Amino acid sequence: MPKLQEYLPIIGESRLDQLFKIARPLEGRVVQNINSTAVGGGVAEILTRMIPLFRELGIDARWDVIRGNERFFAITKAMHNGLHGVPVELSASDFEFFVETGRANIEHVRPWGDIVFLHDPQPIALVEERGSDGRHWIWRCHIDFTAPQADIWEFLQGYIRRFDAAVFSAPAFSRPLPIRQVLIAPSIDPLSDKNRDLTESEISAVCNRFGLDRTRPIVSQISRFDFLKDPVGVIKAYKMAKKHVDCQLVLAGGGATDDPEGQKVLDEVRREAEGDSDIFVLFLPPASDLAINALQRASSVVLQKSLREGFGLTVAEALWKARPVIASAVGGIPLQITHKYSGILTHSIEGTAFWIKQLLNEPAYAAVLGQNGREHVRQNFLITRHIKDYILLFLSLERPGDVIEL
Ligand code: UDP
């Protein structure tokens, strides 16, 4: 894992110094992160990178993962979809089972941190354990909350209001709540294997391994096989664009241990891709950071055609690599892309197809979009900014009224 000093060439001295200064009053404080998967998806991705950096700053960051059985993860996945506005049915017994699993986890994941930092709905019932012992509880929501299904929102609200603060990724996700709401965008780590610079030969080695032809344009989408990422829509857009411009399509991704729907989506994708040897459907194992990095860098255009999106880390990852990105204008994606300046925002399969064709035909314009995207990520979506925002939030709870000399 990199040391904070290694971020200096990317973010500059003053931002780095600031981190050490604001962290000092929190030295030794335990920040206990709790979520539902150690691998797969954006939350696990961020925590893996962030925990060691917090520790270097003197904050005792921990990470616990709750346990659940198949039924629990089927329920939480349905909840996730429902909160994203996709109609789902959950019975009273499902909600009960959800709460029971939360309670059963109290033995396993004692909420003992000075700050108990829960991520997403899965572990939320642990807040029942909250006592009057001075610990602060934060709920971090990574979900697109623009149009949550009413019964699920009602249910969750009863838990959310017991926290000190709720953190959302984009302004549009905030809800009427009696507690503090904080906007903190997620981030990527520029020094991780997923995002660090690669040599040409590292990129080529990965492309060769998957049988990709680097002399022809590659269009890619890297995402879990989840229907909200619309991989089938991606194939349809590619097929439309392909009538006008030559390219290969890469759909790469794995599953997450808390996502039971992956296999079904993957089967559907394989059916849609059948018979076209220029479509590469790659099911990636969890430790595929370098391969993802290389695939993004080898792409002439990166897509993120999500139907709903909390933030969309994959967009930031591709922009950081100065790739031209075509992405749906949903969830946190418009925070990352200004249309026709730092990428392209679309609303349909046809729109996506049109822009694939445009960008492949105009590489100079595509390159400008990519460069602007990279600068936008440098200013706003790197892990060091994210850590700073979290520290400021912790300070506001633990040391209200303190003045920090910067
Ligand atoms: N990712 C990965 N392997 C995969 C698919 C995705 O490591 O097979 C990573 C991806 O690079 C990104 C994160 O998982 O860092 C996904 O975060 P995002 O916010 O894009 O979507 P989520 O999966 O959280 O809905």
GROMACS .gro file of C-alpha atoms and ligand atoms in nm:
model
  431
    1MET     CA    1   0.000   0.000   0.000
    2PRO     CA    2   0.132   0.347  -0.084
    3LYS     CA    3   0.232   0.604   0.179
    4LEU     CA    4   0.064   0.943   0.179
    5GLN     CA    5   0.390   1.106   0.071
    6GLU     CA    6   0.356   0.926  -0.262
    7TYR     CA    7   0.048   1.135  -0.344
    8LEU     CA    8   0.253   1.455  -0.332
    9PRO     CA    9   0.328   1.474  -0.706
   10ILE     CA   10  -0.040   1.431  -0.782
   11ILE     CA   11  -0.210   1.662  -0.530
   12GLY     CA   12   0.066   1.903  -0.422
   13GLU     CA   13   0.218   1.984  -0.085
   14SER     CA   14  -0.050   2.202   0.069
   15ARG     CA   15  -0.329   1.949   0.029
   16LEU     CA   16  -0.112   1.680   0.177
   17ASP     CA   17  -0.008   1.894   0.476
   18GLN     CA   18  -0.368   1.982   0.537
   19LEU     CA   19  -0.459   1.617   0.580
   20PHE     CA   20  -0.205   1.567   0.857
   21LYS     CA   21  -0.316   1.886   1.032
   22ILE     CA   22  -0.686   1.811   1.036
   23ALA     CA   23  -0.628   1.449   1.140
   24ARG     CA   24  -0.422   1.541   1.448
   25PRO     CA   25  -0.715   1.609   1.686
   26LEU     CA   26  -0.852   1.265   1.602
   27GLU     CA   27  -0.535   1.075   1.680
   28GLY     CA   28  -0.609   0.729   1.819
   29ARG     CA   29  -0.984   0.756   1.766
   30VAL     CA   30  -1.140   0.434   1.640
   31VAL     CA   31  -1.345   0.466   1.324
   32GLN     CA   32  -1.521   0.136   1.271
   33ASN     CA   33  -1.645   0.080   0.917
   34ILE     CA   34  -1.910  -0.186   0.872
   35ASN     CA   35  -2.044  -0.312   0.538
   36SER     CA   36  -2.157  -0.637   0.381
   37THR     CA   37  -1.883  -0.745   0.142
   38ALA     CA   38  -1.506  -0.750   0.150
   39VAL     CA   39  -1.472  -0.777  -0.227
   40GLY     CA   40  -1.663  -0.659  -0.529
   41GLY     CA   41  -1.833  -0.327  -0.589
   42GLY     CA   42  -1.745   0.028  -0.507
   43VAL     CA   43  -1.771   0.025  -0.127
   44ALA     CA   44  -1.521  -0.257  -0.081
   45GLU     CA   45  -1.297  -0.092  -0.338
   46ILE     CA   46  -1.285   0.236  -0.148
   47LEU     CA   47  -1.247   0.086   0.199
   48THR     CA   48  -0.957  -0.135   0.091
   49ARG     CA   49  -0.761   0.169  -0.017
   50MET     CA   50  -0.872   0.410   0.253
   51ILE     CA   51  -0.816   0.215   0.574
   52PRO     CA   52  -0.432   0.213   0.557
   53LEU     CA   53  -0.420   0.585   0.474
   54PHE     CA   54  -0.639   0.672   0.773
   55ARG     CA   55  -0.407   0.469   0.988
   56GLU     CA   56  -0.105   0.653   0.858
   57LEU     CA   57  -0.281   0.972   0.965
   58GLY     CA   58  -0.309   0.832   1.318
   59ILE     CA   59  -0.681   0.752   1.301
   60ASP     CA   60  -0.749   0.395   1.405
   61ALA     CA   61  -0.969   0.287   1.113
   62ARG     CA   62  -1.118  -0.062   1.124
   63TRP     CA   63  -1.335  -0.258   0.885
   64ASP     CA   64  -1.585  -0.530   0.976
   65VAL     CA   65  -1.807  -0.723   0.737
   66ILE     CA   66  -2.148  -0.848   0.847
   67ARG     CA   67  -2.254  -1.203   0.770
   68GLY     CA   68  -2.572  -1.312   0.602
   69ASN     CA   69  -2.716  -1.614   0.427
   70GLU     CA   70  -2.856  -1.644   0.076
   71ARG     CA   71  -3.198  -1.518   0.179
   72PHE     CA   72  -3.051  -1.212   0.347
   73PHE     CA   73  -2.855  -1.113   0.037
   74ALA     CA   74  -3.155  -1.178  -0.187
   75ILE     CA   75  -3.352  -0.938   0.035
   76THR     CA   76  -3.079  -0.673   0.045
   77LYS     CA   77  -3.035  -0.696  -0.332
   78ALA     CA   78  -3.410  -0.645  -0.378
   79MET     CA   79  -3.391  -0.352  -0.136
   80HIS     CA   80  -3.102  -0.211  -0.333
   81ASN     CA   81  -3.300  -0.236  -0.656
   82GLY     CA   82  -3.611  -0.090  -0.493
   83LEU     CA   83  -3.416   0.203  -0.354
   84HIS     CA   84  -3.286   0.263  -0.703
   85GLY     CA   85  -3.649   0.294  -0.811
   86VAL     CA   86  -3.696  -0.050  -0.965
   87PRO     CA   87  -4.026  -0.201  -0.843
   88VAL     CA   88  -3.967  -0.498  -0.610
   89GLU     CA   89  -4.181  -0.687  -0.362
   90LEU     CA   90  -4.069  -0.739  -0.007
   91SER     CA   91  -4.296  -0.902   0.248
   92ALA     CA   92  -4.326  -0.825   0.618
   93SER     CA   93  -4.136  -1.146   0.682
   94ASP     CA   94  -3.854  -1.028   0.453
   95PHE     CA   95  -3.820  -0.706   0.653
   96GLU     CA   96  -3.827  -0.909   0.974
   97PHE     CA   97  -3.559  -1.143   0.845
   98PHE     CA   98  -3.347  -0.844   0.750
   99VAL     CA   99  -3.370  -0.704   1.104
  100GLU     CA  100  -3.303  -1.043   1.263
  101THR     CA  101  -2.986  -1.084   1.056
  102GLY     CA  102  -2.878  -0.740   1.168
  103ARG     CA  103  -2.933  -0.839   1.530
  104ALA     CA  104  -2.755  -1.170   1.485
  105ASN     CA  105  -2.453  -0.978   1.362
  106ILE     CA  106  -2.418  -0.781   1.682
  107GLU     CA  107  -2.233  -1.073   1.840
  108HIS     CA  108  -2.003  -1.096   1.541
  109VAL     CA  109  -1.947  -0.724   1.474
  110ARG     CA  110  -1.958  -0.546   1.805
  111PRO     CA  111  -2.019  -0.178   1.733
  112TRP     CA  112  -1.745  -0.049   1.959
  113GLY     CA  113  -1.573   0.229   1.758
  114ASP     CA  114  -1.568   0.591   1.873
  115ILE     CA  115  -1.729   0.645   1.536
  116VAL     CA  116  -1.942   0.364   1.401
  117PHE     CA  117  -1.956   0.412   1.028
  118LEU     CA  118  -2.214   0.192   0.855
  119HIS     CA  119  -2.221   0.160   0.477
  120ASP     CA  120  -2.545   0.115   0.285
  121PRO     CA  121  -2.865  -0.053   0.404
  122GLN     CA  122  -2.734  -0.406   0.468
  123PRO     CA  123  -2.590  -0.346   0.819
  124ILE     CA  124  -2.826  -0.063   0.914
  125ALA     CA  125  -3.021  -0.257   1.179
  126LEU     CA  126  -2.705  -0.263   1.393
  127VAL     CA  127  -2.799   0.090   1.497
  128GLU     CA  128  -3.050  -0.072   1.736
  129GLU     CA  129  -2.741  -0.133   1.949
  130ARG     CA  130  -2.678   0.237   1.983
  131GLY     CA  131  -2.667   0.338   2.345
  132SER     CA  132  -2.601   0.668   2.518
  133ASP     CA  133  -2.228   0.604   2.548
  134GLY     CA  134  -2.111   0.899   2.341
  135ARG     CA  135  -2.020   0.702   2.030
  136HIS     CA  136  -2.109   0.871   1.706
  137TRP     CA  137  -2.294   0.685   1.438
  138ILE     CA  138  -2.277   0.771   1.070
  139TRP     CA  139  -2.474   0.612   0.790
  140ARG     CA  140  -2.300   0.627   0.453
  141CYS     CA  141  -2.532   0.575   0.159
  142HIS     CA  142  -2.379   0.482  -0.176
  143ILE     CA  143  -2.713   0.438  -0.348
  144ASP     CA  144  -2.895   0.653  -0.602
  145PHE     CA  145  -3.181   0.782  -0.384
  146THR     CA  146  -3.362   0.993  -0.639
  147ALA     CA  147  -3.678   0.781  -0.644
  148PRO     CA  148  -3.672   0.512  -0.373
  149GLN     CA  149  -3.963   0.269  -0.345
  150ALA     CA  150  -4.189   0.407  -0.070
  151ASP     CA  151  -4.221   0.104   0.161
  152ILE     CA  152  -3.847   0.040   0.166
  153TRP     CA  153  -3.772   0.404   0.227
  154GLU     CA  154  -4.029   0.414   0.510
  155PHE     CA  155  -3.870   0.109   0.668
  156LEU     CA  156  -3.515   0.239   0.642
  157GLN     CA  157  -3.603   0.584   0.762
  158GLY     CA  158  -3.683   0.446   1.105
  159TYR     CA  159  -3.319   0.338   1.128
  160ILE     CA  160  -3.157   0.631   0.951
  161ARG     CA  161  -3.303   0.884   1.194
  162ARG     CA  162  -3.111   0.715   1.478
  163PHE     CA  163  -2.774   0.815   1.331
  164ASP     CA  164  -2.592   1.141   1.393
  165ALA     CA  165  -2.550   1.202   1.022
  166ALA     CA  166  -2.624   1.053   0.683
  167VAL     CA  167  -2.375   1.086   0.399
  168PHE     CA  168  -2.488   1.086   0.037
  169SER     CA  169  -2.285   1.089  -0.284
  170ALA     CA  170  -2.480   1.351  -0.476
  171PRO     CA  171  -2.710   1.641  -0.386
  172ALA     CA  172  -3.010   1.481  -0.560
  173PHE     CA  173  -3.000   1.186  -0.319
  174SER     CA  174  -3.069   1.379   0.000
  175ARG     CA  175  -3.411   1.320   0.159
  176PRO     CA  176  -3.626   1.494   0.418
  177LEU     CA  177  -3.465   1.365   0.739
  178PRO     CA  178  -3.443   1.494   1.094
  179ILE     CA  179  -3.065   1.434   1.109
  180ARG     CA  180  -2.770   1.606   0.947
  181GLN     CA  181  -2.713   1.520   0.583
  182VAL     CA  182  -2.371   1.556   0.432
  183LEU     CA  183  -2.268   1.544   0.068
  184ILE     CA  184  -1.943   1.357   0.013
  185ALA     CA  185  -1.858   1.218  -0.329
  186PRO     CA  186  -1.667   0.891  -0.350
  187SER     CA  187  -1.319   0.868  -0.497
  188ILE     CA  188  -1.056   0.657  -0.666
  189ASP     CA  189  -0.701   0.587  -0.564
  190PRO     CA  190  -0.459   0.700  -0.837
  191LEU     CA  191  -0.185   0.475  -0.695
  192SER     CA  192  -0.376   0.149  -0.682
  193ASP     CA  193  -0.312  -0.125  -0.935
  194LYS     CA  194  -0.646  -0.034  -1.085
  195ASN     CA  195  -0.543   0.322  -1.160
  196ARG     CA  196  -0.164   0.358  -1.159
  197ASP     CA  197   0.021   0.428  -1.482
  198LEU     CA  198   0.096   0.119  -1.686
  199THR     CA  199   0.358   0.056  -1.949
  200GLU     CA  200   0.256  -0.021  -2.305
  201SER     CA  201   0.380  -0.374  -2.262
  202GLU     CA  202   0.168  -0.426  -1.950
  203ILE     CA  203  -0.138  -0.310  -2.145
  204SER     CA  204  -0.057  -0.526  -2.445
  205ALA     CA  205   0.003  -0.833  -2.232
  206VAL     CA  206  -0.351  -0.808  -2.093
  207CYS     CA  207  -0.502  -0.747  -2.436
  208ASN     CA  208  -0.318  -1.047  -2.577
  209ARG     CA  209  -0.432  -1.263  -2.292
  210PHE     CA  210  -0.794  -1.189  -2.382
  211GLY     CA  211  -0.737  -1.209  -2.759
  212LEU     CA  212  -0.804  -0.840  -2.825
  213ASP     CA  213  -0.664  -0.678  -3.139
  214ARG     CA  214  -0.498  -0.349  -3.042
  215THR     CA  215  -0.477  -0.234  -3.403
  216ARG     CA  216  -0.857  -0.197  -3.404
  217PRO     CA  217  -1.063   0.030  -3.172
  218ILE     CA  218  -1.181  -0.117  -2.844
  219VAL     CA  219  -1.499   0.004  -2.675
  220SER     CA  220  -1.550  -0.124  -2.322
  221GLN     CA  221  -1.772  -0.128  -2.020
  222ILE     CA  222  -1.629  -0.265  -1.696
  223SER     CA  223  -1.897  -0.337  -1.437
  224ARG     CA  224  -2.048  -0.607  -1.227
  225PHE     CA  225  -2.296  -0.808  -1.434
  226ASP     CA  226  -2.598  -0.629  -1.294
  227PHE     CA  227  -2.899  -0.537  -1.502
  228LEU     CA  228  -2.885  -0.182  -1.362
  229LYS     CA  229  -2.553  -0.147  -1.547
  230ASP     CA  230  -2.746  -0.237  -1.865
  231PRO     CA  231  -2.486  -0.464  -2.031
  232VAL     CA  232  -2.745  -0.581  -2.282
  233GLY     CA  233  -2.813  -0.217  -2.375
  234VAL     CA  234  -2.439  -0.178  -2.425
  235ILE     CA  235  -2.436  -0.464  -2.676
  236LYS     CA  236  -2.732  -0.313  -2.860
  237ALA     CA  237  -2.561   0.026  -2.882
  238TYR     CA  238  -2.241  -0.138  -3.003
  239LYS     CA  239  -2.433  -0.329  -3.272
  240MET     CA  240  -2.589  -0.006  -3.397
  241ALA     CA  241  -2.259   0.179  -3.403
  242LYS     CA  242  -2.086  -0.116  -3.567
  243LYS     CA  243  -2.289  -0.061  -3.884
  244HIS     CA  244  -2.092   0.262  -3.933
  245VAL     CA  245  -1.757   0.211  -3.766
  246ASP     CA  246  -1.526  -0.082  -3.697
  247CYS     CA  247  -1.467  -0.172  -3.331
  248GLN     CA  248  -1.447  -0.449  -3.074
  249LEU     CA  249  -1.659  -0.453  -2.759
  250VAL     CA  250  -1.535  -0.561  -2.419
  251LEU     CA  251  -1.784  -0.628  -2.139
  252ALA     CA  252  -1.578  -0.719  -1.838
  253GLY     CA  253  -1.670  -0.769  -1.479
  254GLY     CA  254  -1.719  -1.005  -1.195
  255GLY     CA  255  -1.972  -1.045  -0.923
  256ALA     CA  256  -1.988  -0.929  -0.564
  257THR     CA  257  -2.046  -1.166  -0.274
  258ASP     CA  258  -2.355  -0.965  -0.174
  259ASP     CA  259  -2.503  -0.973  -0.527
  260PRO     CA  260  -2.689  -1.296  -0.610
  261GLU     CA  261  -2.815  -1.183  -0.955
  262GLY     CA  262  -2.486  -1.180  -1.144
  263GLN     CA  263  -2.510  -1.521  -1.310
  264LYS     CA  264  -2.853  -1.455  -1.457
  265VAL     CA  265  -2.739  -1.128  -1.610
  266LEU     CA  266  -2.422  -1.288  -1.741
  267ASP     CA  267  -2.625  -1.560  -1.915
  268GLU     CA  268  -2.842  -1.297  -2.080
  269VAL     CA  269  -2.535  -1.103  -2.193
  270ARG     CA  270  -2.380  -1.417  -2.343
  271ARG     CA  271  -2.700  -1.485  -2.538
  272GLU     CA  272  -2.705  -1.131  -2.675
  273ALA     CA  273  -2.336  -1.151  -2.771
  274GLU     CA  274  -2.362  -1.491  -2.940
  275GLY     CA  275  -2.224  -1.515  -3.292
  276ASP     CA  276  -2.019  -1.193  -3.286
  277SER     CA  277  -1.650  -1.270  -3.242
  278ASP     CA  278  -1.576  -0.900  -3.182
  279ILE     CA  279  -1.766  -0.905  -2.854
  280PHE     CA  280  -1.555  -1.013  -2.558
  281VAL     CA  281  -1.752  -1.104  -2.247
  282LEU     CA  282  -1.495  -1.143  -1.973
  283PHE     CA  283  -1.590  -1.274  -1.633
  284LEU     CA  284  -1.316  -1.145  -1.407
  285PRO     CA  285  -1.210  -1.294  -1.074
  286PRO     CA  286  -1.198  -1.054  -0.775
  287ALA     CA  287  -0.828  -0.970  -0.795
  288SER     CA  288  -0.833  -0.829  -1.148
  289ASP     CA  289  -0.727  -0.472  -1.081
  290LEU     CA  290  -0.438  -0.472  -1.324
  291ALA     CA  291  -0.648  -0.629  -1.598
  292ILE     CA  292  -0.923  -0.369  -1.547
  293ASN     CA  293  -0.667  -0.090  -1.554
  294ALA     CA  294  -0.519  -0.224  -1.879
  295LEU     CA  295  -0.859  -0.279  -2.042
  296GLN     CA  296  -0.964   0.077  -1.959
  297ARG     CA  297  -0.636   0.214  -2.092
  298ALA     CA  298  -0.657   0.006  -2.411
  299SER     CA  299  -1.006   0.142  -2.484
  300SER     CA  300  -1.068   0.410  -2.744
  301VAL     CA  301  -1.399   0.476  -2.572
  302VAL     CA  302  -1.525   0.368  -2.229
  303LEU     CA  303  -1.898   0.326  -2.169
  304GLN     CA  304  -2.101   0.331  -1.850
  305LYS     CA  305  -2.455   0.283  -1.967
  306SER     CA  306  -2.609   0.240  -1.622
  307LEU     CA  307  -2.984   0.272  -1.571
  308ARG     CA  308  -2.922   0.381  -1.212
  309GLU     CA  309  -2.594   0.459  -1.044
  310GLY     CA  310  -2.489   0.561  -0.695
  311PHE     CA  311  -2.175   0.733  -0.812
  312GLY     CA  312  -2.012   0.516  -1.073
  313LEU     CA  313  -1.649   0.472  -0.970
  314THR     CA  314  -1.575   0.313  -1.306
  315VAL     CA  315  -1.643   0.650  -1.470
  316ALA     CA  316  -1.386   0.823  -1.250
  317GLU     CA  317  -1.141   0.539  -1.315
  318ALA     CA  318  -1.171   0.577  -1.691
  319LEU     CA  319  -1.158   0.958  -1.680
  320TRP     CA  320  -0.846   0.944  -1.468
  321LYS     CA  321  -0.687   0.746  -1.752
  322ALA     CA  322  -0.787   1.034  -1.983
  323ARG     CA  323  -1.029   0.808  -2.168
  324PRO     CA  324  -1.326   0.957  -2.347
  325VAL     CA  325  -1.627   0.829  -2.155
  326ILE     CA  326  -1.985   0.797  -2.276
  327ALA     CA  327  -2.212   0.747  -1.978
  328SER     CA  328  -2.577   0.769  -1.882
  329ALA     CA  329  -2.687   1.090  -1.713
  330VAL     CA  330  -2.798   0.907  -1.397
  331GLY     CA  331  -2.708   0.915  -1.027
  332GLY     CA  332  -2.363   1.053  -0.956
  333ILE     CA  333  -2.243   1.039  -1.315
  334PRO     CA  334  -2.332   1.401  -1.404
  335LEU     CA  335  -2.109   1.511  -1.113
  336GLN     CA  336  -1.821   1.355  -1.303
  337ILE     CA  337  -1.903   1.444  -1.661
  338THR     CA  338  -1.996   1.779  -1.805
  339HIS     CA  339  -2.152   1.697  -2.138
  340LYS     CA  340  -1.920   1.761  -2.432
  341TYR     CA  341  -1.652   1.897  -2.199
  342SER     CA  342  -1.525   1.611  -1.986
  343GLY     CA  343  -1.714   1.329  -2.155
  344ILE     CA  344  -2.051   1.254  -2.307
  345LEU     CA  345  -2.381   1.210  -2.124
  346THR     CA  346  -2.649   1.003  -2.292
  347HIS     CA  347  -3.007   0.896  -2.221
  348SER     CA  348  -3.067   0.604  -2.458
  349ILE     CA  349  -2.921   0.317  -2.655
  350GLU     CA  350  -2.949   0.521  -2.974
  351GLY     CA  351  -2.769   0.818  -2.816
  352THR     CA  352  -2.492   0.590  -2.694
  353ALA     CA  353  -2.455   0.435  -3.039
  354PHE     CA  354  -2.441   0.779  -3.202
  355TRP     CA  355  -2.164   0.897  -2.972
  356ILE     CA  356  -1.960   0.576  -3.008
  357LYS     CA  357  -1.955   0.642  -3.380
  358GLN     CA  358  -1.875   1.014  -3.334
  359LEU     CA  359  -1.588   0.963  -3.092
  360LEU     CA  360  -1.431   0.680  -3.289
  361ASN     CA  361  -1.443   0.900  -3.598
  362GLU     CA  362  -1.304   1.206  -3.416
  363PRO     CA  363  -1.012   1.089  -3.203
  364ALA     CA  364  -0.874   1.441  -3.150
  365TYR     CA  365  -1.202   1.560  -2.996
  366ALA     CA  366  -1.226   1.240  -2.795
  367ALA     CA  367  -0.876   1.301  -2.658
  368VAL     CA  368  -0.971   1.652  -2.536
  369LEU     CA  369  -1.273   1.510  -2.352
  370GLY     CA  370  -1.044   1.257  -2.187
  371GLN     CA  371  -0.788   1.518  -2.079
  372ASN     CA  372  -1.057   1.744  -1.932
  373GLY     CA  373  -1.202   1.443  -1.753
  374ARG     CA  374  -0.867   1.359  -1.597
  375GLU     CA  375  -0.825   1.711  -1.457
  376HIS     CA  376  -1.177   1.707  -1.318
  377VAL     CA  377  -1.102   1.382  -1.136
  378ARG     CA  378  -0.770   1.520  -1.006
  379GLN     CA  379  -0.951   1.816  -0.852
  380ASN     CA  380  -1.254   1.637  -0.714
  381PHE     CA  381  -1.250   1.260  -0.700
  382LEU     CA  382  -0.918   1.139  -0.565
  383ILE     CA  383  -0.898   0.945  -0.240
  384THR     CA  384  -0.711   1.224  -0.061
  385ARG     CA  385  -1.006   1.465  -0.106
  386HIS     CA  386  -1.241   1.192   0.014
  387ILE     CA  387  -1.036   1.132   0.329
  388LYS     CA  388  -1.029   1.505   0.399
  389ASP     CA  389  -1.410   1.524   0.377
  390TYR     CA  390  -1.453   1.230   0.611
  391ILE     CA  391  -1.209   1.375   0.864
  392LEU     CA  392  -1.396   1.705   0.860
  393LEU     CA  393  -1.719   1.517   0.923
  394PHE     CA  394  -1.563   1.320   1.210
  395LEU     CA  395  -1.430   1.645   1.358
  396SER     CA  396  -1.769   1.809   1.338
  397LEU     CA  397  -1.911   1.524   1.547
  398GLU     CA  398  -1.622   1.462   1.785
  399ARG     CA  399  -1.489   1.814   1.831
  400PRO     CA  400  -1.771   2.055   1.752
  401GLY     CA  401  -1.663   2.415   1.779
  402ASP     CA  402  -1.288   2.342   1.763
  403VAL     CA  403  -1.084   2.574   1.548
  404ILE     CA  404  -0.816   2.406   1.343
  405GLU     CA  405  -0.520   2.612   1.228
  406LEU     CA  406  -0.436   2.522   0.872
  407UDP     N1  407  -1.490  -0.371  -1.036
  407UDP     C1  408  -1.398  -0.471  -1.016
  407UDP     N2  409  -1.416  -0.589  -1.079
  407UDP     C2  410  -1.520  -0.610  -1.158
  407UDP     C3  411  -1.616  -0.508  -1.179
  407UDP     C4  412  -1.598  -0.388  -1.114
  407UDP     O1  413  -1.299  -0.455  -0.945
  407UDP     O2  414  -1.531  -0.718  -1.212
  407UDP     C5  415  -1.468  -0.245  -0.966
  407UDP     C6  416  -1.468  -0.123  -1.056
  407UDP     O3  417  -1.342  -0.108  -1.116
  407UDP     C7  418  -1.503  -0.015  -0.956
  407UDP     C8  419  -1.598  -0.086  -0.862
  407UDP     O4  420  -1.572  -0.225  -0.873
  407UDP     O5  421  -1.390   0.024  -0.883
  407UDP     C9  422  -1.743  -0.062  -0.900
  407UDP     O6  423  -1.786   0.058  -0.848
  407UDP     P1  424  -1.904   0.138  -0.916
  407UDP     O7  425  -1.928   0.257  -0.830
  407UDP     O8  426  -1.870   0.164  -1.058
  407UDP     O9  427  -2.028   0.039  -0.914
  407UDP     P2  428  -2.092  -0.062  -0.805
  407UDP    O10  429  -2.040  -0.197  -0.842
  407UDP    O11  430  -2.049  -0.016  -0.670
  407UDP    O12  431  -2.239  -0.050  -0.831
   0.00000   0.00000   0.00000
